């Protein structure tokens, strides 16, 4: 008991000290790595919630009926893993539709904040310079022991994932360094075992394609050696030709991994607890997140194989069998041998998130009969969201969270940080499809996710949280009698489960703030994004770059974890920078982001030529 009391007393004194302290602390005043610009501390305790969103419409207007086609393709589609020579884009000579305005109509010269954009640029350089000093050529920086680690197959994922952000920020010296390295990578081999192809596709392949498109767009500086720019595309083709072996399965659904030596797919498995039967399986988000990137590569390389492989896998997901509990909300596991859906744990959370994200984005990239089906399926999911899983916690009628479903399709009264992408995704779809009744849902989900940042001790959000339903009951009976969770939920509308208190550089809440600001023009959303940046700069920054933190509700995050993920550069800092740079940079009418925040050009006419 004495030990417990001493810890409580220590924490109390820390909070009092933080409340009265001047920041930065005097002892840090001469330390160069102390966060710049000055921050507004969140560590004196949770700040007052601030949310106000219009009522969410429970019925979307003009929603076309969705027609299921036969599930998947029965016959194997042959594919060559030595692609045909690169040719012109299949759309190069087509008449393109006019670009659809997505963004708020900012008056020329307004909407940005150069001082804040520069601060975020400085943060990129702080992390990048630490990476080049201690880990250049390795996959990622370990900021606590100033070293590098090859945890993504030794191809330098930080370099490839981060290059398009540097291009957008006009960090020409950094881009030159990155281009010089990328041309030397051998993507056909790795000494680090089977390759997990989902992340490799969105990080490496997406990064290569995006950097190529940005440098070819005429919108950014491209005075680099042209052979190095062209190498971006040839490297993308080289990598895709190895990943493609993952689609060589009985159904065409992609495997979890590929052996890059034998060129064989390696299946994941899933066991249904009720029957104890194990299936060769694939994760929905993994196999459903190729279409956008691979459509773009097909157009750039002049090789329709990439499009066909990704379409074939997608066909099972948009024609699910058996049908999900709620239309459009497919489960997270599919049988790779039969194409049948194995689980009913739908929603917008990890495991299904980027599958739904890509449906509307691929429709924006190019309208075809196939992508129109994707759009229609996405609308089914959006309707199910507003009808069934966009929920308000007990006592908080203005706060909205998107619930996950459990494996049986029961509402689970919990969600995760990954699902926070949905706010921006709904807003994008609302503008693209002229559906203003989707705007309130997008803003409410964005606001709800910000609530999990705005109410923690650090100002950063957890990886997962739960809440009590309208009858003040939890999904898990243990949460009903957890006094701490009850008190937290009574004050803030949600509670954080034990073991999910960490902040791991996840971008999704900030991503949706970016969309909310660019689409509505409401400065409130930019201010929220700035709060996120200040909290990151205060809590996650150290002498060797940035790190992740263990507990968002402990002073200064409690302790740090020894990792700096590549998506901190690719996503977190990119979305923050684009929130504050001139809104004409990466206009949402002309560019569409892959799930790793790598922008690809929409196939539309912006009227500039």
XYZ file of C-alpha atoms in Angstrom:
609
model
C 0.000 0.000 0.000
C 2.863 2.360 0.791
C 4.281 1.746 -2.669
C 0.915 2.449 -4.259
C 0.484 5.664 -2.288
C 3.968 6.865 -3.210
C 3.277 6.278 -6.904
C -0.010 8.176 -6.656
C 1.713 11.025 -4.873
C 4.445 11.123 -7.500
C 1.928 11.237 -10.356
C -0.039 13.955 -8.559
C 3.086 16.054 -8.132
C 3.950 15.544 -11.795
C 0.546 16.798 -12.902
C 0.765 19.826 -10.607
C 4.271 20.562 -11.856
C 3.150 20.283 -15.465
C 0.233 22.632 -14.833
C 2.476 25.393 -13.508
C 5.566 24.799 -15.651
C 6.829 27.046 -18.391
C 7.464 25.212 -21.649
C 9.936 24.251 -22.783
C 11.397 23.443 -19.363
C 14.392 25.590 -18.533
C 16.648 22.548 -18.401
C 15.877 21.883 -22.050
C 16.240 25.473 -23.244
C 19.686 24.906 -24.739
C 18.970 21.472 -26.198
C 18.663 21.691 -29.972
C 16.323 18.747 -30.342
C 13.604 20.268 -28.184
C 10.463 20.502 -30.339
C 10.188 23.513 -32.587
C 7.919 25.425 -33.042
C 6.666 25.978 -29.464
C 3.858 23.613 -28.595
C 0.701 23.724 -26.559
C 1.122 20.971 -24.010
C -1.623 18.413 -23.521
C 0.104 16.680 -20.621
C -1.493 18.752 -17.876
C -4.522 16.521 -18.371
C -7.365 15.881 -20.781
C -8.739 19.001 -22.387
C -12.399 19.866 -22.809
C -14.067 17.920 -25.618
C -15.142 19.988 -28.581
C -17.481 18.384 -31.060
C -20.558 19.590 -32.853
C -21.849 17.820 -35.914
C -25.196 17.874 -37.713
C -27.581 14.975 -37.315
C -26.707 11.911 -39.369
C -29.235 10.907 -41.997
C -30.239 7.285 -41.554
C -31.255 6.847 -45.190
C -29.108 7.773 -48.168
C -31.061 9.159 -51.095
C -30.733 7.942 -54.688
C -29.175 4.651 -53.606
C -29.283 2.232 -56.530
C -30.097 -1.435 -55.820
C -27.026 -3.653 -55.786
C -27.003 -6.741 -57.987
C -24.742 -9.642 -57.097
C -23.066 -11.386 -60.008
C -21.594 -14.863 -59.957
C -18.938 -14.990 -57.277
C -15.460 -14.881 -58.695
C -13.974 -16.513 -61.751
C -13.838 -20.274 -61.929
C -11.037 -20.647 -64.451
C -7.472 -19.671 -63.725
C -6.273 -16.676 -65.675
C -2.800 -17.234 -67.045
C -0.325 -14.521 -66.278
C 3.262 -14.008 -67.325
C 5.660 -12.925 -64.653
C 7.951 -11.435 -67.248
C 5.770 -8.584 -68.394
C 5.363 -7.426 -71.912
C 7.456 -4.403 -72.829
C 6.132 -1.202 -71.374
C 3.729 0.467 -73.732
C 1.477 3.477 -73.712
C -1.267 3.796 -71.134
C -4.494 2.121 -72.191
C -6.188 5.466 -71.619
C -3.561 7.643 -73.243
C -5.622 8.386 -76.337
C -9.037 8.304 -74.688
C -11.204 11.357 -74.190
C -11.070 11.949 -70.465
C -14.045 13.177 -68.436
C -13.782 16.519 -66.727
C -12.304 16.359 -63.234
C -14.965 16.445 -60.522
C -14.474 19.280 -58.009
C -13.975 17.760 -54.581
C -12.382 20.516 -52.529
C -13.869 23.630 -51.009
C -13.462 26.557 -53.380
C -10.659 28.333 -51.541
C -9.995 31.845 -52.881
C -6.621 32.060 -54.614
C -3.801 32.444 -52.131
C -5.921 31.397 -49.139
C -6.462 28.201 -47.216
C -2.840 27.504 -46.342
C -0.576 28.366 -43.447
C 3.037 28.613 -44.574
C 4.476 28.802 -41.056
C 2.780 25.588 -40.009
C 3.656 23.841 -43.263
C 7.304 24.759 -42.671
C 7.149 23.332 -39.149
C 5.936 20.004 -40.521
C 8.604 20.108 -43.193
C 11.165 20.578 -40.422
C 9.767 17.508 -38.652
C 10.255 15.452 -41.826
C 13.875 16.610 -42.015
C 14.406 15.879 -38.322
C 13.314 12.288 -38.783
C 14.952 11.871 -42.185
C 18.326 13.219 -41.084
C 18.322 10.797 -38.153
C 17.494 7.947 -40.529
C 20.304 8.873 -42.928
C 22.766 9.209 -40.046
C 22.016 5.906 -38.313
C 20.092 3.671 -40.711
C 20.400 4.748 -44.344
C 19.709 1.824 -46.669
C 18.089 -0.198 -43.890
C 14.338 -0.482 -43.768
C 13.599 1.575 -40.691
C 15.259 3.620 -37.968
C 15.393 2.438 -34.372
C 15.421 5.803 -32.596
C 16.178 4.623 -29.069
C 19.464 2.921 -29.842
C 20.362 4.922 -32.969
C 20.502 1.989 -35.352
C 18.724 0.549 -38.360
C 16.722 -2.630 -38.848
C 15.740 -4.650 -41.915
C 12.186 -5.569 -40.972
C 10.714 -5.087 -44.478
C 12.980 -7.341 -46.578
C 16.048 -5.098 -46.688
C 14.985 -2.920 -49.627
C 14.985 0.379 -47.724
C 11.275 0.837 -47.136
C 11.699 4.232 -45.455
C 13.354 5.595 -48.599
C 10.721 4.293 -51.001
C 7.748 5.063 -48.760
C 8.956 8.584 -47.986
C 10.077 9.841 -51.387
C 6.763 11.214 -52.622
C 6.339 13.251 -49.426
C 9.774 14.772 -50.057
C 8.786 15.547 -53.660
C 5.627 17.308 -52.492
C 7.603 19.238 -49.847
C 10.161 20.284 -52.500
C 13.035 18.780 -50.516
C 15.172 18.414 -53.617
C 18.382 17.298 -51.920
C 16.493 14.558 -50.098
C 14.745 13.415 -53.287
C 18.065 13.258 -55.132
C 19.470 11.046 -52.377
C 16.417 8.789 -52.473
C 16.367 8.441 -56.268
C 20.030 7.484 -56.343
C 19.369 4.663 -53.885
C 16.119 3.366 -55.388
C 17.701 2.569 -58.759
C 20.071 0.136 -57.005
C 17.447 -2.016 -55.245
C 17.045 -5.632 -56.326
C 13.380 -6.362 -55.676
C 13.620 -9.885 -57.041
C 15.356 -11.344 -54.007
C 15.546 -11.020 -50.244
C 17.355 -12.890 -47.494
C 14.605 -12.157 -44.999
C 12.175 -14.960 -45.740
C 8.733 -15.083 -47.358
C 7.439 -11.690 -48.447
C 4.162 -10.367 -47.039
C 2.807 -8.919 -50.268
C 0.034 -6.596 -49.053
C 2.315 -4.155 -47.221
C 4.991 -4.521 -49.872
C 2.441 -3.481 -52.499
C 1.028 -0.446 -50.690
C 4.385 0.796 -49.353
C 6.999 -0.090 -51.948
C 4.965 -0.417 -55.133
C 2.678 2.485 -54.269
C 5.641 4.660 -53.351
C 7.439 3.935 -56.612
C 4.377 4.607 -58.774
C 3.468 7.798 -56.927
C 6.984 9.227 -57.100
C 7.043 8.499 -60.838
C 3.672 10.165 -61.388
C 4.541 13.225 -59.318
C 7.825 13.781 -61.115
C 6.146 13.338 -64.498
C 3.170 15.572 -63.649
C 4.817 18.919 -64.296
C 3.552 20.120 -60.915
C 6.768 19.467 -58.993
C 10.490 19.990 -59.523
C 11.933 17.155 -61.610
C 15.422 18.257 -62.558
C 16.916 14.911 -61.576
C 18.683 12.399 -63.841
C 15.969 11.077 -66.134
C 17.252 7.521 -65.935
C 16.660 7.616 -62.185
C 13.097 8.834 -62.711
C 12.435 6.102 -65.274
C 13.900 3.565 -62.840
C 10.949 4.245 -60.533
C 8.614 2.640 -63.064
C 10.918 -0.203 -64.056
C 11.464 -1.034 -60.407
C 7.709 -1.037 -59.841
C 7.287 -3.515 -62.694
C 10.090 -5.695 -61.345
C 8.480 -5.833 -57.908
C 4.925 -6.358 -59.183
C 6.082 -9.297 -61.296
C 7.222 -11.061 -58.117
C 4.154 -10.121 -56.070
C 1.966 -11.466 -58.897
C 2.850 -15.042 -57.961
C 0.680 -14.500 -54.907
C -2.398 -14.528 -57.165
C -1.544 -17.980 -58.506
C -4.130 -19.664 -56.277
C -7.204 -21.843 -56.916
C -9.504 -18.813 -56.914
C -7.176 -15.954 -57.769
C -7.579 -14.485 -54.300
C -4.090 -13.419 -53.267
C -2.047 -15.349 -50.757
C -0.628 -13.741 -47.635
C 3.007 -14.286 -48.648
C 5.184 -15.228 -51.588
C 8.451 -17.114 -51.568
C 10.588 -14.888 -53.789
C 13.058 -17.724 -54.382
C 10.658 -20.424 -55.546
C 7.948 -17.993 -56.743
C 5.317 -19.917 -54.802
C 2.365 -18.436 -52.901
C 2.312 -19.153 -49.167
C -1.159 -19.287 -47.680
C -2.384 -17.933 -44.410
C -4.860 -19.991 -42.410
C -7.968 -19.356 -40.358
C -9.611 -21.737 -37.903
C -13.307 -21.432 -37.117
C -13.516 -21.932 -33.373
C -16.997 -23.449 -33.385
C -16.032 -26.269 -35.750
C -12.252 -26.375 -35.251
C -11.899 -26.537 -39.046
C -8.882 -24.743 -40.531
C -8.998 -23.136 -43.961
C -6.415 -21.674 -46.299
C -7.465 -18.056 -46.032
C -6.769 -14.529 -47.091
C -7.479 -11.311 -45.268
C -10.103 -9.079 -46.887
C -8.152 -5.852 -46.574
C -5.031 -7.510 -47.927
C -6.484 -9.142 -51.025
C -8.872 -6.235 -51.607
C -6.240 -3.498 -51.668
C -4.571 -4.085 -55.011
C -7.059 -2.613 -57.459
C -6.071 1.062 -57.314
C -2.291 0.595 -57.378
C -2.405 -2.217 -59.929
C -4.861 -0.400 -62.206
C -2.430 2.509 -62.229
C 0.545 0.247 -62.932
C -1.370 -1.435 -65.777
C -1.905 1.953 -67.389
C 1.696 3.097 -66.909
C 3.296 -0.172 -68.037
C 0.806 -0.948 -70.789
C 0.197 -4.389 -69.301
C -3.413 -5.313 -68.530
C -2.308 -8.373 -66.557
C -1.961 -6.253 -63.434
C -5.530 -4.986 -63.734
C -6.913 -8.460 -64.464
C -5.230 -10.078 -61.465
C -6.517 -7.490 -59.023
C -10.022 -7.451 -60.561
C -10.282 -11.217 -60.306
C -9.447 -11.193 -56.598
C -11.828 -8.293 -55.979
C -14.714 -10.117 -57.668
C -15.151 -12.468 -54.697
C -15.238 -9.623 -52.202
C -17.921 -7.582 -53.970
C -20.012 -10.722 -54.502
C -19.626 -12.266 -51.061
C -21.017 -15.721 -50.351
C -22.557 -16.217 -47.894
C -24.026 -12.728 -47.677
C -22.808 -10.533 -44.807
C -25.112 -9.692 -41.898
C -25.388 -6.094 -43.102
C -25.103 -5.281 -46.834
C -21.570 -4.341 -47.857
C -20.008 -5.111 -44.475
C -18.064 -8.231 -45.391
C -16.008 -10.176 -42.878
C -12.244 -10.200 -42.597
C -11.475 -13.737 -43.847
C -12.138 -15.503 -47.173
C -11.396 -19.097 -48.135
C -8.652 -18.944 -50.754
C -9.625 -22.348 -52.193
C -13.345 -21.667 -52.722
C -13.753 -17.899 -52.455
C -16.346 -18.256 -49.685
C -16.506 -15.764 -46.821
C -15.473 -17.370 -43.530
C -16.306 -14.683 -40.950
C -18.959 -12.020 -40.419
C -16.799 -9.476 -38.554
C -17.606 -6.572 -40.830
C -17.124 -2.868 -40.310
C -14.455 -0.369 -41.283
C -11.752 -1.589 -38.906
C -8.404 -3.259 -39.512
C -8.797 -6.358 -41.624
C -11.427 -4.906 -43.935
C -10.664 -1.156 -43.928
C -8.677 -0.553 -47.110
C -10.871 -2.928 -49.147
C -13.795 -0.546 -48.604
C -11.537 2.497 -48.980
C -10.400 1.393 -52.437
C -13.872 0.776 -53.864
C -14.784 4.455 -54.119
C -11.223 5.573 -54.837
C -10.807 3.217 -57.782
C -14.128 4.493 -59.140
C -12.711 8.018 -58.879
C -9.518 6.942 -60.636
C -11.428 5.654 -63.648
C -15.134 5.054 -64.264
C -15.779 1.685 -65.938
C -18.499 -0.931 -65.606
C -16.265 -2.770 -63.132
C -15.471 0.249 -60.992
C -19.141 1.257 -61.081
C -19.880 -2.065 -59.376
C -17.223 -1.178 -56.797
C -18.912 2.178 -56.207
C -22.313 0.550 -55.800
C -20.951 -1.953 -53.286
C -19.298 0.888 -51.359
C -22.662 2.640 -51.185
C -24.182 -0.486 -49.657
C -21.505 -0.373 -46.967
C -22.101 3.344 -46.406
C -25.854 2.754 -46.024
C -25.196 -0.057 -43.545
C -22.877 2.241 -41.635
C -25.530 4.920 -41.117
C -28.273 2.366 -40.470
C -26.550 -0.060 -38.115
C -23.039 0.698 -36.889
C -22.723 4.507 -36.625
C -23.517 4.565 -32.922
C -23.697 7.145 -30.153
C -22.307 6.166 -26.727
C -24.495 6.300 -23.656
C -24.972 9.895 -22.554
C -23.209 11.351 -25.624
C -25.801 11.894 -28.373
C -23.442 14.146 -30.354
C -20.560 11.665 -30.411
C -20.364 8.971 -33.098
C -18.207 5.867 -33.430
C -18.308 3.141 -36.107
C -18.673 -0.206 -34.348
C -16.996 -3.383 -35.480
C -18.916 -6.646 -35.657
C -17.684 -9.832 -34.025
C -17.060 -12.988 -36.034
C -20.760 -13.859 -35.798
C -21.875 -10.443 -37.027
C -22.925 -9.043 -33.632
C -22.300 -5.370 -32.893
C -19.223 -5.337 -30.648
C -19.294 -1.734 -29.334
C -15.638 -1.164 -30.084
C -13.570 0.235 -32.894
C -9.952 0.950 -33.743
C -7.774 3.714 -35.073
C -7.740 2.144 -38.541
C -11.487 2.741 -38.915
C -10.890 6.481 -38.605
C -10.039 6.607 -42.321
C -13.766 6.213 -42.963
C -14.584 9.813 -42.075
C -12.502 11.135 -44.941
C -13.621 8.296 -47.207
C -17.292 9.172 -46.675
C -16.544 12.839 -47.363
C -14.704 11.983 -50.575
C -17.558 9.787 -51.734
C -20.142 12.406 -50.821
C -18.480 15.009 -53.049
C -17.658 12.607 -55.839
C -21.212 11.255 -56.047
C -23.069 14.499 -55.207
C -24.532 12.961 -52.068
C -24.676 15.720 -49.440
C -26.515 13.427 -47.006
C -23.229 11.554 -46.525
C -21.380 14.670 -45.343
C -22.754 14.565 -41.765
C -21.650 10.948 -41.373
C -18.145 11.767 -42.589
C -17.809 14.709 -40.247
C -19.277 12.814 -37.282
C -16.861 9.905 -37.694
C -13.947 12.324 -38.092
C -15.030 14.190 -34.977
C -15.457 11.011 -32.968
C -11.933 9.901 -33.762
C -10.589 13.320 -32.849
C -12.339 12.937 -29.498
C -9.978 10.065 -28.689
C -7.027 12.413 -29.247
C -8.574 15.473 -27.641
C -9.256 13.778 -24.303
C -6.087 11.852 -23.488
C -3.216 12.978 -21.324
C -0.837 13.274 -24.287
C -3.243 14.519 -26.944
C -2.587 11.344 -28.962
C -5.088 8.576 -29.558
C -5.073 4.867 -28.625
C -5.115 1.984 -31.067
C -8.560 0.753 -29.911
C -11.454 1.823 -27.692
C -14.927 0.764 -26.601
C -18.116 2.344 -25.235
C -21.456 1.619 -23.598
C -24.583 1.391 -25.723
C -27.795 3.384 -25.398
C -28.850 1.150 -22.507
C -25.517 1.782 -20.748
C -24.322 -1.759 -21.363
C -21.017 -3.053 -22.756
C -20.405 -5.829 -25.265
C -18.137 -7.614 -22.777
C -19.784 -8.077 -19.337
C -16.429 -7.456 -17.661
C -16.495 -3.903 -18.981
C -19.845 -3.384 -17.257
C -18.210 -3.733 -13.838
C -14.856 -2.079 -14.603
C -15.041 1.032 -12.415
C -12.205 2.854 -14.185
C -13.726 2.287 -17.618
C -17.121 3.371 -16.309
C -15.739 6.655 -14.952
C -13.767 7.407 -18.115
C -16.737 6.668 -20.347
C -19.038 8.795 -18.205
C -16.700 11.746 -18.710
C -15.585 11.273 -22.312
C -17.944 8.811 -23.955
C -15.467 5.949 -24.450
C -12.903 3.856 -22.603
C -9.549 2.360 -23.574
C -9.067 -1.376 -23.171
C -5.998 -2.592 -21.334
C -3.144 -3.208 -23.779
C -4.450 -0.835 -26.454
C -3.167 2.444 -25.005
C -0.245 2.834 -27.397
C 0.183 5.404 -30.185
C 2.093 3.843 -33.064
C 2.342 6.634 -35.658
C -1.079 5.735 -37.047
C -2.265 8.302 -39.603
C -5.993 7.640 -39.983
C -7.480 10.292 -37.621
C -5.224 12.961 -39.143
C -6.018 11.697 -42.635
C -9.722 12.351 -42.113
C -9.012 15.787 -40.626
C -7.170 16.591 -43.854
C -10.147 15.528 -45.960
C -12.559 17.420 -43.697
C -10.568 20.631 -44.066
C -9.936 20.367 -47.801
C -13.596 19.504 -48.499
C -15.425 21.874 -46.117
C -12.897 24.706 -45.792
C -13.791 24.868 -42.087
C -10.716 26.019 -40.161
C -11.802 23.926 -37.196
C -10.472 20.777 -38.852
C -7.099 22.354 -39.609
C -6.812 23.404 -35.984
C -7.474 19.842 -34.888
C -4.739 18.622 -37.240
C -2.372 21.196 -35.749
C -3.178 19.950 -32.248
C -2.254 16.453 -33.415
C 1.061 17.683 -34.776
C 1.912 19.557 -31.596
C 1.158 16.469 -29.520
C 3.346 14.331 -31.811
C 6.156 16.855 -31.673
C 6.020 17.033 -27.902
C 5.526 13.369 -27.053
C 7.046 11.309 -29.864
C 10.132 13.365 -30.746
C 13.533 12.502 -29.339
C 17.190 13.177 -30.040
C 17.230 10.509 -32.780
C 14.084 11.443 -34.679
C 10.637 10.232 -33.636
C 9.388 7.114 -31.872
C 6.108 5.566 -30.847
C 4.756 5.691 -27.292
C 3.396 3.054 -24.940
C 0.512 4.802 -23.216
C -1.383 7.858 -24.408
C -2.754 8.387 -20.905
C 0.538 8.555 -19.052
C 2.570 11.766 -18.725
C 4.644 12.165 -21.886
C 3.446 8.771 -23.099
C 5.011 6.812 -20.250
C 7.854 5.413 -22.335
C 8.886 5.086 -25.958
C 9.062 2.105 -28.287
C 12.139 1.598 -30.433
C 10.684 2.103 -33.899
C 10.021 4.755 -36.538
C 7.636 3.323 -39.109
C 8.027 4.338 -42.732
C 4.401 5.441 -42.823
C 5.211 8.240 -40.382
C 6.885 9.930 -43.379
C 4.524 8.575 -46.021
C 1.226 9.286 -44.285
C 1.333 11.238 -41.022
C 3.621 14.026 -42.182
C 2.181 14.109 -45.709
C -1.401 14.585 -44.548
C -0.299 17.203 -42.026
C 1.744 19.090 -44.604
C -1.045 19.025 -47.173
C -3.456 20.392 -44.578
C -1.356 23.546 -44.268
C 0.291 24.040 -47.635
C -1.591 25.783 -50.440
C -4.748 23.743 -51.194
C -3.852 23.659 -54.890
C -1.029 21.245 -54.043
C -2.393 17.715 -54.676
C -5.891 18.931 -55.510
C -8.342 16.166 -54.613
C -10.057 16.568 -57.987
C -6.874 15.502 -59.755
C -5.205 13.067 -57.358
C -6.393 10.023 -55.441
C -4.430 8.516 -52.538
C -3.624 4.864 -52.097
C -4.034 3.536 -48.565
C -0.404 4.477 -47.755
C -1.124 8.099 -48.810
C 0.685 7.756 -52.130
C -1.153 9.985 -54.631
C -1.943 8.788 -58.163
C -3.375 11.052 -60.881
C -7.098 10.665 -61.537
C -7.825 9.900 -65.189
C -9.689 13.131 -65.836
C -9.298 16.415 -67.677
C -8.422 19.322 -65.377
C -8.763 21.825 -68.202
C -5.135 22.880 -68.100
C -4.192 21.484 -71.499
